[in-house]
PDB file of C-alpha atoms in Angstrom:
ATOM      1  CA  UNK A   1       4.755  21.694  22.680  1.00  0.00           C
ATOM      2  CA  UNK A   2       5.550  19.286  19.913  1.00  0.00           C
ATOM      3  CA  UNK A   3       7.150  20.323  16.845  1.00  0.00           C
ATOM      4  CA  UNK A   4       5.562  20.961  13.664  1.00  0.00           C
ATOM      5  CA  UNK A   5       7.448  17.520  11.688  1.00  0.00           C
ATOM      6  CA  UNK A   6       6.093  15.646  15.357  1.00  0.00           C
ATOM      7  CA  UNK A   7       2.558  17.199  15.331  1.00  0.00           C
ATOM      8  CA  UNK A   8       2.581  15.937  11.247  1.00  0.00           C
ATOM      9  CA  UNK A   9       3.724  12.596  11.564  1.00  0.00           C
ATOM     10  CA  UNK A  10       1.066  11.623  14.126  1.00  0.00           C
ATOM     11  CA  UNK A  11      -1.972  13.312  12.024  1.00  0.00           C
ATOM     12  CA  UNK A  12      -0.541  11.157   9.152  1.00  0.00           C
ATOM     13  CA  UNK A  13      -0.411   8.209  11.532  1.00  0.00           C
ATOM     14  CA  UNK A  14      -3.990   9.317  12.798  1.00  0.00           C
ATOM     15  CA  UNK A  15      -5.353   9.380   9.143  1.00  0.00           C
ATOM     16  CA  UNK A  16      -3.580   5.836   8.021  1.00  0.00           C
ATOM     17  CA  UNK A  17      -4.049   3.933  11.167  1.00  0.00           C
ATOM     18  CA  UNK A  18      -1.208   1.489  11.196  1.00  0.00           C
ATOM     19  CA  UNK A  19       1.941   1.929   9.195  1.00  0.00           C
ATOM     20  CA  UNK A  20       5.533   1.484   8.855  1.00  0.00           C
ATOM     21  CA  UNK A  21       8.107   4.269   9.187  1.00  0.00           C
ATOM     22  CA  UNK A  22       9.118   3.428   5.668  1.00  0.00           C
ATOM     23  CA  UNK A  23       4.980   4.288   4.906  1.00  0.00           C
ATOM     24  CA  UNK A  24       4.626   7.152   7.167  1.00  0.00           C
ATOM     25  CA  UNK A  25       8.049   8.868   5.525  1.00  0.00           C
ATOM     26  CA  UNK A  26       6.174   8.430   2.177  1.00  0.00           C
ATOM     27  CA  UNK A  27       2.781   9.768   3.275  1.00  0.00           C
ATOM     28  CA  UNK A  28       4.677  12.627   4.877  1.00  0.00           C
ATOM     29  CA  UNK A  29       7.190  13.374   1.647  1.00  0.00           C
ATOM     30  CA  UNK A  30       4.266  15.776   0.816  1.00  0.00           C
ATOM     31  CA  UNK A  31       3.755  17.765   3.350  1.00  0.00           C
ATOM     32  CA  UNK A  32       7.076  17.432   4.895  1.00  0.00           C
ATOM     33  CA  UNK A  33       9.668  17.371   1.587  1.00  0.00           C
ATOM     34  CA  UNK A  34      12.744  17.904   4.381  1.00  0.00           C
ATOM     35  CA  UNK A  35      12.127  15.535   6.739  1.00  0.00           C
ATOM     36  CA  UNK A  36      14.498  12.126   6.290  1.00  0.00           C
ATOM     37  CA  UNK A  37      13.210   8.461   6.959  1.00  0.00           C
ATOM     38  CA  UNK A  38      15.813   8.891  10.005  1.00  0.00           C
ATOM     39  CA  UNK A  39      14.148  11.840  11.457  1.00  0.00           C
ATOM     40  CA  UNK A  40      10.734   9.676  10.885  1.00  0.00           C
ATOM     41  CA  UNK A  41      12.636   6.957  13.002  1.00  0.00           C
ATOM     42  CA  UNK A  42      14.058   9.191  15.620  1.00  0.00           C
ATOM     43  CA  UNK A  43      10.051  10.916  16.035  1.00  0.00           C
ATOM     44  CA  UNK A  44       7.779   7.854  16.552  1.00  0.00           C
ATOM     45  CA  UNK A  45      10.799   6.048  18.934  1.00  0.00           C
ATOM     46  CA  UNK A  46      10.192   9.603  20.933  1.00  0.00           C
ATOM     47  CA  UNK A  47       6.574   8.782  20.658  1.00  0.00           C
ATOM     48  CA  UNK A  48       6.513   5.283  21.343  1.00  0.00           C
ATOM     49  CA  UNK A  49       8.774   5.589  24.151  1.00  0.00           C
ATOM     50  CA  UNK A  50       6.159   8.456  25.884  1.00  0.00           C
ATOM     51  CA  UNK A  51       2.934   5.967  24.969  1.00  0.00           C
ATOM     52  CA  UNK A  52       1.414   8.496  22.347  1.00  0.00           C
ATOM     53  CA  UNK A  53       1.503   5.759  19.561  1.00  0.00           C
ATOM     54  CA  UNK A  54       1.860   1.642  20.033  1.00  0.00           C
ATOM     55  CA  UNK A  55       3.360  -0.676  17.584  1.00  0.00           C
ATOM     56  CA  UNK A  56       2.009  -4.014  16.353  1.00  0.00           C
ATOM     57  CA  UNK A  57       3.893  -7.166  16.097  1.00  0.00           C
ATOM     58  CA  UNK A  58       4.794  -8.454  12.700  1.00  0.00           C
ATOM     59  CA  UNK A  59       6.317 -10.912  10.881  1.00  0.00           C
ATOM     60  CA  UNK A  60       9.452  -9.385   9.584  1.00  0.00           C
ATOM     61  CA  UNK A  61       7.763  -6.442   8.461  1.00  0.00           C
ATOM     62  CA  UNK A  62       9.454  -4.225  10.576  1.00  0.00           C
ATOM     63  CA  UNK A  63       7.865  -2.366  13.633  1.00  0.00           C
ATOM     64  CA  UNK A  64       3.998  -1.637  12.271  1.00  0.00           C
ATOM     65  CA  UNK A  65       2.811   2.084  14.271  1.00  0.00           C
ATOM     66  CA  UNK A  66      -0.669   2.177  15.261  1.00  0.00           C
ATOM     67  CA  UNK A  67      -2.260   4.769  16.443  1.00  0.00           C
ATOM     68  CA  UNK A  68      -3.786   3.362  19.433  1.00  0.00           C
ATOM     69  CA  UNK A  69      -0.647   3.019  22.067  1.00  0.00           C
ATOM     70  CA  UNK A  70      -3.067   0.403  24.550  1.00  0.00           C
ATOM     71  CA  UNK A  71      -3.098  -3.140  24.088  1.00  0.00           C
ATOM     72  CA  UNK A  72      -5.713  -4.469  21.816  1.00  0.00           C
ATOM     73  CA  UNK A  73      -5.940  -7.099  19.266  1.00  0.00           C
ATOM     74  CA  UNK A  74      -5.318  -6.868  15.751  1.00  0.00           C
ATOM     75  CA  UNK A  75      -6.469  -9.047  12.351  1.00  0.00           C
ATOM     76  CA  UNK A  76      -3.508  -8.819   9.713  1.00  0.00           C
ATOM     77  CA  UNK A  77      -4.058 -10.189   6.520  1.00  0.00           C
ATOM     78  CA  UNK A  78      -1.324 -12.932   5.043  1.00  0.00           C
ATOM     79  CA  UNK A  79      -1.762 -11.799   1.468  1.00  0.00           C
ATOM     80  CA  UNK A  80      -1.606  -8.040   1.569  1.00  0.00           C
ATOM     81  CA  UNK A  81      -0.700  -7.229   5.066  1.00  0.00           C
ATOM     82  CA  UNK A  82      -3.122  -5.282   5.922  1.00  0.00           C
ATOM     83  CA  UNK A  83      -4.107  -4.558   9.565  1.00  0.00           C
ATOM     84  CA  UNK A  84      -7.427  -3.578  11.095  1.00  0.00           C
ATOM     85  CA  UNK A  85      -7.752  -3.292  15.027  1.00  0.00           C
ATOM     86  CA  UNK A  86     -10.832  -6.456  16.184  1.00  0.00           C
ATOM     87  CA  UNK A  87     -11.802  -6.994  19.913  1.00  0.00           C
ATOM     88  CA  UNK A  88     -11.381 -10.325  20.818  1.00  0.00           C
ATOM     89  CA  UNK A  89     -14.551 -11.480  23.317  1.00  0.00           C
ATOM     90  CA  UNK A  90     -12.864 -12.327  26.681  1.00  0.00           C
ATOM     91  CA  UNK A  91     -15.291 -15.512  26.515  1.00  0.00           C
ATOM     92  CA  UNK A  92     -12.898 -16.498  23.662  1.00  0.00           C
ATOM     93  CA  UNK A  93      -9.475 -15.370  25.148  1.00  0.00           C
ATOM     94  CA  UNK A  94     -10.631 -17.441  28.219  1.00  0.00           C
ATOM     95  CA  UNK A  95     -11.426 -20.631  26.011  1.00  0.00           C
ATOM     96  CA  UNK A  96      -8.307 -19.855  24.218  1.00  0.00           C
ATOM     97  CA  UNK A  97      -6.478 -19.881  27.825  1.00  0.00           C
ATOM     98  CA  UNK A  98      -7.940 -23.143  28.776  1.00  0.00           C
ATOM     99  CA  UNK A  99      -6.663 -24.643  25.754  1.00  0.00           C
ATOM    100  CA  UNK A 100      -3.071 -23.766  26.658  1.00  0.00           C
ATOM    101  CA  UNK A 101      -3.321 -24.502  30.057  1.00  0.00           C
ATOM    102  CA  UNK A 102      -1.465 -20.663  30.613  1.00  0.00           C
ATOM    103  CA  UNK A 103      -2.121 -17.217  30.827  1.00  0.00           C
ATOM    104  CA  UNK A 104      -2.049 -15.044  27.589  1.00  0.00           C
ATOM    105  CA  UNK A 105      -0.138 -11.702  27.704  1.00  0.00           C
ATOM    106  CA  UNK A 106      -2.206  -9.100  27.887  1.00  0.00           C
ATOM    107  CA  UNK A 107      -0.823  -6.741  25.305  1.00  0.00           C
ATOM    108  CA  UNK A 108      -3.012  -8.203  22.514  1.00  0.00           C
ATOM    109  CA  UNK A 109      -3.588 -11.266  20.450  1.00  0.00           C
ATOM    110  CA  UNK A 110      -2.927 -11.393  16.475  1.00  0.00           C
ATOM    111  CA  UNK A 111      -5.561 -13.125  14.214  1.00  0.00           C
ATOM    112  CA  UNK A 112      -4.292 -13.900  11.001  1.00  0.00           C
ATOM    113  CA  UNK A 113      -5.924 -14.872   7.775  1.00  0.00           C
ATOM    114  CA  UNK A 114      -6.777 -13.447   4.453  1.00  0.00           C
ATOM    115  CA  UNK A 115      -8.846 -10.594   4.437  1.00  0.00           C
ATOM    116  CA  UNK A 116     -11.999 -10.128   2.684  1.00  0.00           C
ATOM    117  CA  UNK A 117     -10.607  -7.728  -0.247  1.00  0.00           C
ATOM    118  CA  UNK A 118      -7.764 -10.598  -0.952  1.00  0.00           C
ATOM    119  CA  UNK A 119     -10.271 -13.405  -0.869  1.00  0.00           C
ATOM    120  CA  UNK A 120     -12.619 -11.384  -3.129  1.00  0.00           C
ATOM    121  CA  UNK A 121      -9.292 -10.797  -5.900  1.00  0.00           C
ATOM    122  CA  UNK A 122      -8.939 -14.921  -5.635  1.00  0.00           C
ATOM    123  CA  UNK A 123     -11.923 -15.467  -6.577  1.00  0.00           C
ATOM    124  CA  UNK A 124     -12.087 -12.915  -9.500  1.00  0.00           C
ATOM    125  CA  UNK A 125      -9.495 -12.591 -11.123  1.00  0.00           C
ATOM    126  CA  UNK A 126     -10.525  -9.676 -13.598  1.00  0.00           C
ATOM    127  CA  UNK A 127     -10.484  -7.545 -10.021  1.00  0.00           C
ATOM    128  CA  UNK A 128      -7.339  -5.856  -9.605  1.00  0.00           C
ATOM    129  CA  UNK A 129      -6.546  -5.905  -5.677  1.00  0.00           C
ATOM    130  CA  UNK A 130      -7.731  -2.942  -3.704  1.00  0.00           C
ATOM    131  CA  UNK A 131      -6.152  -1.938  -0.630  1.00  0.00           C
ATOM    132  CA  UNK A 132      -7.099  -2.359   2.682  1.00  0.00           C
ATOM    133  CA  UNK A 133      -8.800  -1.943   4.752  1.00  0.00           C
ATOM    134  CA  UNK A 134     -11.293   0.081   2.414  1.00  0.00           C
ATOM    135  CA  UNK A 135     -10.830   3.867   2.640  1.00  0.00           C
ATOM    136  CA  UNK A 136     -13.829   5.790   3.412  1.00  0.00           C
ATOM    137  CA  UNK A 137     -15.645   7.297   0.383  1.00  0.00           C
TER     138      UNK A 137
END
């Protein structure tokens, strides 16, 4: 049975959807005022390495959790970073294919671009940036 600090960190990973350790330690410092950043490291490695959680790959960022542990594809804004899970049609990832003339791994594409809360703030400036994705109200 998984601990209490394990059976925490992956409701908090549950409820934010994709997030650094460094972001998970500081929606956890809450709930969990004990538990170190290293104990956050040494828990989702456990996690990742039994497929509970997956990562997504990142540009320096550092390893990105995500909730999801099978492949799928991922949008990640270049402005704010933020990530939001998108299925990719397998008409496209076969025209993308072509294209290349190879086969794409199948652990998941990355779309980048700026997302529509970032685009929105460049184009009004009086609107401070929100985060995203949204939160549900």
């Amino acid at each position: 049975m998984p601990t209490l600090q394990t059976r925490t960190v992956l409701a908090t990973l549950a409820r934010l959807g994709h997030a650094s350790n460094l972001e998970l330690h500081d929606a956890l410092v809450d709930q969990l005022p004990d538990l170190s950043l290293q104990s956050v490291h040494r828990i989702t490695a456990r996690l990742l390495e039994r497929g509970q959680i997956g990562s997504v790959p990142s540009d320096g960022r550092g390893a990105i959790l995500d909730t999801r542990p099978e492949p799928h594809d991922h949008f990640v804004c270049t402005k704010c970073g933020g990530i939001v899970d998108i299925t990719i049609p397998p008409s496209a990832l076969d025209a993308i294919q072509a294209q290349l003339g190879t086969h794409l791994a199948s652990d998941g594409l990355v779309v980048r671009g700026t997302c529509a809360v970032c685009r929105t703030a460049a184009t009004s400036p009086a609107t401070p940036a929100a985060e995203y994705p949204p939160k549900d109200s």
